[in-house]
Amino acid sequence: MNFEGFIIHHTACTERDHQEEAWDFMILRDGSVKAAPSLRHPEYIHICLEGDFNLEYSLMDFYQKRQLFQASKIIIELSRRYEISPLYLFPHHDTCPGINFPWNALVIYPAGGYH
């Protein structure tokens, strides 16, 4: 599979096409991960975070930060497996996960360790 990158969602999204069936990975508030039986989209891997992530990182609680860390681990593993740059992260929509989403918190640099 030749994926172009990752699409990031959050469950606070109000878009009509935002359905659970569209996600490949759901990261729950407790940090656990639900994975689809197979990757569902030919171009992008979809990752959804439970809750509202339209916040600056410094305003997030422990649980949200843990969810972001889990997403980072998924992104780096899938980046290696499918030879995708872990920097190819895209929002689902302008409002999902929102303009205040802390994109830098998702970046793990493979050569230099964690951010």
Short mmCIF file of N, CA and C in Angstrom, two decimals:
data_model
loop_
_atom_site.label_atom_id
_atom_site.label_comp_id
_atom_site.label_asym_id
_atom_site.label_seq_id
_atom_site.Cartn_x
_atom_site.Cartn_y
_atom_site.Cartn_z
N MET A 1 0.84 -1.18 0.00
CA MET A 1 0.00 0.00 0.00
C MET A 1 0.89 1.24 0.00
N ASN A 2 0.50 2.20 -0.78
CA ASN A 2 1.23 3.46 -0.86
C ASN A 2 0.39 4.59 -0.28
N PHE A 3 0.54 4.79 1.01
CA PHE A 3 -0.22 5.84 1.69
C PHE A 3 0.48 7.18 1.53
N GLU A 4 -0.31 8.25 1.46
CA GLU A 4 0.23 9.60 1.33
C GLU A 4 0.43 10.28 2.67
N GLY A 5 -0.18 9.77 3.73
CA GLY A 5 -0.03 10.38 5.04
C GLY A 5 -1.14 9.96 5.98
N PHE A 6 -1.33 10.79 7.00
CA PHE A 6 -2.28 10.51 8.07
C PHE A 6 -3.31 11.63 8.16
N ILE A 7 -4.55 11.27 8.34
CA ILE A 7 -5.63 12.24 8.58
C ILE A 7 -5.97 12.14 10.07
N ILE A 8 -5.96 13.30 10.74
CA ILE A 8 -6.24 13.35 12.18
C ILE A 8 -7.65 13.90 12.40
N HIS A 9 -8.39 13.21 13.24
CA HIS A 9 -9.77 13.58 13.60
C HIS A 9 -9.86 13.72 15.13
N HIS A 10 -10.95 14.33 15.58
CA HIS A 10 -11.35 14.23 16.99
C HIS A 10 -12.86 14.05 17.02
N THR A 11 -13.36 13.46 18.09
CA THR A 11 -14.79 13.14 18.14
C THR A 11 -15.67 14.37 18.35
N ALA A 12 -15.09 15.50 18.64
CA ALA A 12 -15.88 16.72 18.78
C ALA A 12 -16.27 17.30 17.41
N CYS A 13 -15.85 16.65 16.34
CA CYS A 13 -16.16 17.10 14.98
C CYS A 13 -17.66 17.00 14.74
N THR A 14 -18.20 17.99 14.07
CA THR A 14 -19.63 18.01 13.76
C THR A 14 -19.91 17.76 12.28
N GLU A 15 -18.89 17.44 11.51
CA GLU A 15 -19.08 17.18 10.08
C GLU A 15 -19.98 15.97 9.86
N ARG A 16 -20.82 16.03 8.86
CA ARG A 16 -21.78 14.94 8.59
C ARG A 16 -21.07 13.65 8.17
N ASP A 17 -19.93 13.77 7.49
CA ASP A 17 -19.25 12.57 7.01
C ASP A 17 -18.29 11.98 8.04
N HIS A 18 -18.38 12.45 9.26
CA HIS A 18 -17.48 12.00 10.32
C HIS A 18 -18.14 10.86 11.08
N GLN A 19 -17.83 9.65 10.65
CA GLN A 19 -18.44 8.47 11.25
C GLN A 19 -17.36 7.52 11.74
N GLU A 20 -17.66 6.75 12.74
CA GLU A 20 -16.69 5.81 13.30
C GLU A 20 -16.14 4.86 12.25
N GLU A 21 -16.94 4.49 11.29
CA GLU A 21 -16.50 3.56 10.26
C GLU A 21 -15.39 4.13 9.40
N ALA A 22 -15.18 5.43 9.45
CA ALA A 22 -14.17 6.08 8.62
C ALA A 22 -12.77 6.04 9.26
N TRP A 23 -12.65 5.66 10.52
CA TRP A 23 -11.38 5.70 11.21
C TRP A 23 -10.68 4.35 11.17
N ASP A 24 -9.36 4.41 11.08
CA ASP A 24 -8.57 3.19 11.16
C ASP A 24 -8.15 2.91 12.60
N PHE A 25 -7.94 4.00 13.35
CA PHE A 25 -7.56 3.89 14.76
C PHE A 25 -8.32 4.94 15.57
N MET A 26 -8.86 4.50 16.69
CA MET A 26 -9.52 5.41 17.63
C MET A 26 -8.75 5.34 18.93
N ILE A 27 -8.31 6.49 19.41
CA ILE A 27 -7.59 6.55 20.68
C ILE A 27 -8.54 7.10 21.72
N LEU A 28 -8.91 6.25 22.66
CA LEU A 28 -9.89 6.60 23.68
C LEU A 28 -9.27 7.44 24.78
N ARG A 29 -10.12 8.08 25.55
CA ARG A 29 -9.66 8.98 26.62
C ARG A 29 -8.75 8.27 27.61
N ASP A 30 -8.97 7.00 27.87
CA ASP A 30 -8.13 6.27 28.83
C ASP A 30 -6.79 5.83 28.23
N GLY A 31 -6.55 6.19 26.96
CA GLY A 31 -5.28 5.86 26.31
C GLY A 31 -5.32 4.56 25.54
N SER A 32 -6.39 3.80 25.65
CA SER A 32 -6.47 2.56 24.89
C SER A 32 -6.77 2.86 23.42
N VAL A 33 -6.47 1.90 22.58
CA VAL A 33 -6.61 2.09 21.14
C VAL A 33 -7.52 1.02 20.57
N LYS A 34 -8.50 1.46 19.77
CA LYS A 34 -9.35 0.55 19.01
C LYS A 34 -8.89 0.64 17.55
N ALA A 35 -8.58 -0.50 16.97
CA ALA A 35 -8.13 -0.53 15.58
C ALA A 35 -9.16 -1.23 14.71
N ALA A 36 -9.32 -0.73 13.51
CA ALA A 36 -10.17 -1.40 12.54
C ALA A 36 -9.50 -2.71 12.14
N PRO A 37 -10.26 -3.69 11.70
CA PRO A 37 -9.67 -4.97 11.31
C PRO A 37 -8.66 -4.84 10.17
N SER A 38 -8.84 -3.83 9.33
CA SER A 38 -7.89 -3.57 8.25
C SER A 38 -7.94 -2.07 7.94
N LEU A 39 -6.89 -1.57 7.30
CA LEU A 39 -6.87 -0.16 6.92
C LEU A 39 -7.90 0.04 5.81
N ARG A 40 -8.71 1.07 5.97
CA ARG A 40 -9.92 1.20 5.15
C ARG A 40 -9.79 2.11 3.94
N HIS A 41 -8.75 2.91 3.89
CA HIS A 41 -8.64 3.91 2.83
C HIS A 41 -7.34 3.71 2.05
N PRO A 42 -7.36 3.85 0.74
CA PRO A 42 -6.16 3.59 -0.05
C PRO A 42 -5.11 4.69 0.01
N GLU A 43 -5.46 5.92 0.41
CA GLU A 43 -4.51 7.02 0.35
C GLU A 43 -4.00 7.49 1.71
N TYR A 44 -4.85 7.46 2.73
CA TYR A 44 -4.50 8.00 4.03
C TYR A 44 -4.90 7.04 5.15
N ILE A 45 -4.17 7.11 6.24
CA ILE A 45 -4.53 6.37 7.45
C ILE A 45 -5.22 7.36 8.38
N HIS A 46 -6.42 7.01 8.83
CA HIS A 46 -7.23 7.92 9.65
C HIS A 46 -7.11 7.55 11.13
N ILE A 47 -6.76 8.56 11.93
CA ILE A 47 -6.61 8.40 13.38
C ILE A 47 -7.53 9.40 14.06
N CYS A 48 -8.35 8.91 14.97
CA CYS A 48 -9.29 9.77 15.69
C CYS A 48 -8.99 9.76 17.18
N LEU A 49 -9.05 10.92 17.79
CA LEU A 49 -8.85 11.10 19.22
C LEU A 49 -10.20 11.38 19.87
N GLU A 50 -10.51 10.65 20.92
CA GLU A 50 -11.78 10.85 21.62
C GLU A 50 -11.72 12.15 22.41
N GLY A 51 -12.68 13.04 22.15
CA GLY A 51 -12.75 14.30 22.87
C GLY A 51 -12.52 15.50 21.97
N ASP A 52 -12.37 16.65 22.60
CA ASP A 52 -12.16 17.92 21.89
C ASP A 52 -10.68 18.27 21.97
N PHE A 53 -10.01 18.32 20.83
CA PHE A 53 -8.57 18.60 20.79
C PHE A 53 -8.26 19.93 20.12
N ASN A 54 -9.23 20.80 20.08
CA ASN A 54 -9.01 22.14 19.54
C ASN A 54 -8.48 23.04 20.66
N LEU A 55 -7.32 22.63 21.21
CA LEU A 55 -6.71 23.33 22.34
C LEU A 55 -5.20 23.39 22.15
N GLU A 56 -4.59 24.39 22.72
CA GLU A 56 -3.13 24.41 22.78
C GLU A 56 -2.68 23.30 23.73
N TYR A 57 -1.50 22.77 23.49
CA TYR A 57 -0.99 21.66 24.29
C TYR A 57 -0.95 22.00 25.78
N SER A 58 -0.55 23.21 26.11
CA SER A 58 -0.43 23.60 27.52
C SER A 58 -1.77 23.62 28.25
N LEU A 59 -2.87 23.66 27.53
CA LEU A 59 -4.20 23.68 28.14
C LEU A 59 -4.83 22.29 28.24
N MET A 60 -4.17 21.29 27.69
CA MET A 60 -4.71 19.93 27.71
C MET A 60 -4.44 19.26 29.04
N ASP A 61 -5.33 18.34 29.40
CA ASP A 61 -5.13 17.58 30.63
C ASP A 61 -4.24 16.37 30.37
N PHE A 62 -3.93 15.65 31.43
CA PHE A 62 -3.06 14.48 31.35
C PHE A 62 -3.58 13.45 30.34
N TYR A 63 -4.88 13.22 30.34
CA TYR A 63 -5.48 12.21 29.47
C TYR A 63 -5.32 12.58 28.00
N GLN A 64 -5.55 13.84 27.67
CA GLN A 64 -5.39 14.29 26.29
C GLN A 64 -3.94 14.18 25.84
N LYS A 65 -3.02 14.55 26.72
CA LYS A 65 -1.60 14.44 26.37
C LYS A 65 -1.20 12.98 26.16
N ARG A 66 -1.76 12.09 26.96
CA ARG A 66 -1.47 10.67 26.79
C ARG A 66 -2.04 10.18 25.46
N GLN A 67 -3.21 10.65 25.08
CA GLN A 67 -3.79 10.27 23.80
C GLN A 67 -2.90 10.73 22.64
N LEU A 68 -2.38 11.94 22.74
CA LEU A 68 -1.48 12.44 21.70
C LEU A 68 -0.22 11.59 21.62
N PHE A 69 0.30 11.18 22.77
CA PHE A 69 1.48 10.33 22.79
C PHE A 69 1.18 8.99 22.12
N GLN A 70 0.01 8.41 22.41
CA GLN A 70 -0.39 7.16 21.77
C GLN A 70 -0.49 7.34 20.26
N ALA A 71 -1.07 8.45 19.83
CA ALA A 71 -1.17 8.73 18.39
C ALA A 71 0.22 8.83 17.77
N SER A 72 1.15 9.47 18.47
CA SER A 72 2.52 9.59 17.98
C SER A 72 3.16 8.22 17.78
N LYS A 73 2.95 7.33 18.74
CA LYS A 73 3.52 5.99 18.63
C LYS A 73 2.93 5.24 17.44
N ILE A 74 1.63 5.38 17.23
CA ILE A 74 0.98 4.73 16.08
C ILE A 74 1.55 5.31 14.78
N ILE A 75 1.66 6.61 14.72
CA ILE A 75 2.17 7.27 13.51
C ILE A 75 3.59 6.82 13.20
N ILE A 76 4.46 6.77 14.19
CA ILE A 76 5.85 6.40 13.92
C ILE A 76 5.94 4.93 13.50
N GLU A 77 5.16 4.05 14.12
CA GLU A 77 5.18 2.63 13.73
C GLU A 77 4.67 2.44 12.30
N LEU A 78 3.55 3.08 11.98
CA LEU A 78 3.00 2.93 10.63
C LEU A 78 3.87 3.63 9.59
N SER A 79 4.54 4.69 9.98
CA SER A 79 5.47 5.37 9.07
C SER A 79 6.59 4.43 8.66
N ARG A 80 7.11 3.71 9.62
CA ARG A 80 8.16 2.73 9.31
C ARG A 80 7.62 1.59 8.46
N ARG A 81 6.47 1.07 8.86
CA ARG A 81 5.91 -0.10 8.18
C ARG A 81 5.55 0.19 6.72
N TYR A 82 4.97 1.37 6.47
CA TYR A 82 4.48 1.70 5.13
C TYR A 82 5.33 2.75 4.42
N GLU A 83 6.47 3.11 4.99
CA GLU A 83 7.40 4.07 4.39
C GLU A 83 6.71 5.40 4.06
N ILE A 84 6.06 5.95 5.08
CA ILE A 84 5.39 7.25 4.99
C ILE A 84 6.17 8.20 5.89
N SER A 85 6.35 9.43 5.48
CA SER A 85 6.96 10.39 6.39
C SER A 85 6.01 10.64 7.56
N PRO A 86 6.54 10.60 8.80
CA PRO A 86 5.67 10.89 9.96
C PRO A 86 5.26 12.37 10.03
N LEU A 87 5.77 13.16 9.11
CA LEU A 87 5.42 14.58 9.07
C LEU A 87 4.22 14.86 8.16
N TYR A 88 3.74 13.84 7.45
CA TYR A 88 2.61 14.02 6.55
C TYR A 88 1.31 13.84 7.33
N LEU A 89 1.01 14.86 8.13
CA LEU A 89 -0.18 14.86 8.99
C LEU A 89 -1.14 15.92 8.48
N PHE A 90 -2.40 15.54 8.33
CA PHE A 90 -3.39 16.45 7.77
C PHE A 90 -4.64 16.45 8.62
N PRO A 91 -5.33 17.61 8.71
CA PRO A 91 -6.59 17.65 9.45
C PRO A 91 -7.71 17.03 8.62
N HIS A 92 -8.71 16.50 9.30
CA HIS A 92 -9.89 15.98 8.62
C HIS A 92 -10.63 17.10 7.91
N HIS A 93 -10.69 18.25 8.55
CA HIS A 93 -11.44 19.39 8.05
C HIS A 93 -10.88 20.63 8.72
N ASP A 94 -11.29 21.80 8.30
CA ASP A 94 -10.81 23.05 8.93
C ASP A 94 -11.12 23.09 10.42
N THR A 95 -12.24 22.51 10.83
CA THR A 95 -12.63 22.55 12.24
C THR A 95 -12.35 21.24 12.96
N CYS A 96 -11.75 20.30 12.28
CA CYS A 96 -11.47 18.99 12.89
C CYS A 96 -10.04 18.58 12.56
N PRO A 97 -9.17 18.54 13.50
CA PRO A 97 -9.34 18.70 14.94
C PRO A 97 -9.28 20.14 15.43
N GLY A 98 -9.29 21.12 14.54
CA GLY A 98 -9.38 22.52 14.95
C GLY A 98 -8.10 23.31 14.74
N ILE A 99 -8.25 24.62 14.69
CA ILE A 99 -7.09 25.48 14.41
C ILE A 99 -6.09 25.52 15.55
N ASN A 100 -6.51 25.17 16.74
CA ASN A 100 -5.61 25.19 17.89
C ASN A 100 -4.97 23.83 18.19
N PHE A 101 -5.23 22.84 17.34
CA PHE A 101 -4.67 21.52 17.56
C PHE A 101 -3.13 21.59 17.61
N PRO A 102 -2.51 20.95 18.61
CA PRO A 102 -1.05 21.03 18.76
C PRO A 102 -0.30 20.03 17.86
N TRP A 103 -0.18 20.34 16.59
CA TRP A 103 0.44 19.42 15.64
C TRP A 103 1.84 18.99 16.06
N ASN A 104 2.60 19.89 16.64
CA ASN A 104 3.97 19.54 17.04
C ASN A 104 4.00 18.44 18.10
N ALA A 105 2.94 18.29 18.86
CA ALA A 105 2.89 17.24 19.89
C ALA A 105 2.80 15.84 19.27
N LEU A 106 2.44 15.75 18.00
CA LEU A 106 2.34 14.46 17.33
C LEU A 106 3.64 14.04 16.66
N VAL A 107 4.58 14.94 16.58
CA VAL A 107 5.79 14.66 15.82
C VAL A 107 6.84 13.98 16.69
N ILE A 108 7.25 12.81 16.26
CA ILE A 108 8.37 12.11 16.86
C ILE A 108 9.40 11.97 15.76
N TYR A 109 10.58 12.44 16.01
CA TYR A 109 11.61 12.38 15.00
C TYR A 109 12.37 11.07 15.13
N PRO A 110 12.27 10.19 14.16
CA PRO A 110 12.86 8.87 14.25
C PRO A 110 14.37 8.88 14.51
N ALA A 111 15.09 9.78 13.92
CA ALA A 111 16.55 9.80 14.07
C ALA A 111 16.98 10.43 15.39
N GLY A 112 16.19 11.38 15.89
CA GLY A 112 16.62 12.12 17.06
C GLY A 112 15.85 11.81 18.34
N GLY A 113 15.00 10.80 18.31
CA GLY A 113 14.24 10.49 19.51
C GLY A 113 12.94 11.27 19.57
N TYR A 114 12.39 11.32 20.76
CA TYR A 114 11.10 11.98 20.95
C TYR A 114 11.27 13.50 20.93
N HIS A 115 10.14 14.17 20.64
CA HIS A 115 10.15 15.63 20.58
C HIS A 115 10.38 16.15 21.97
#
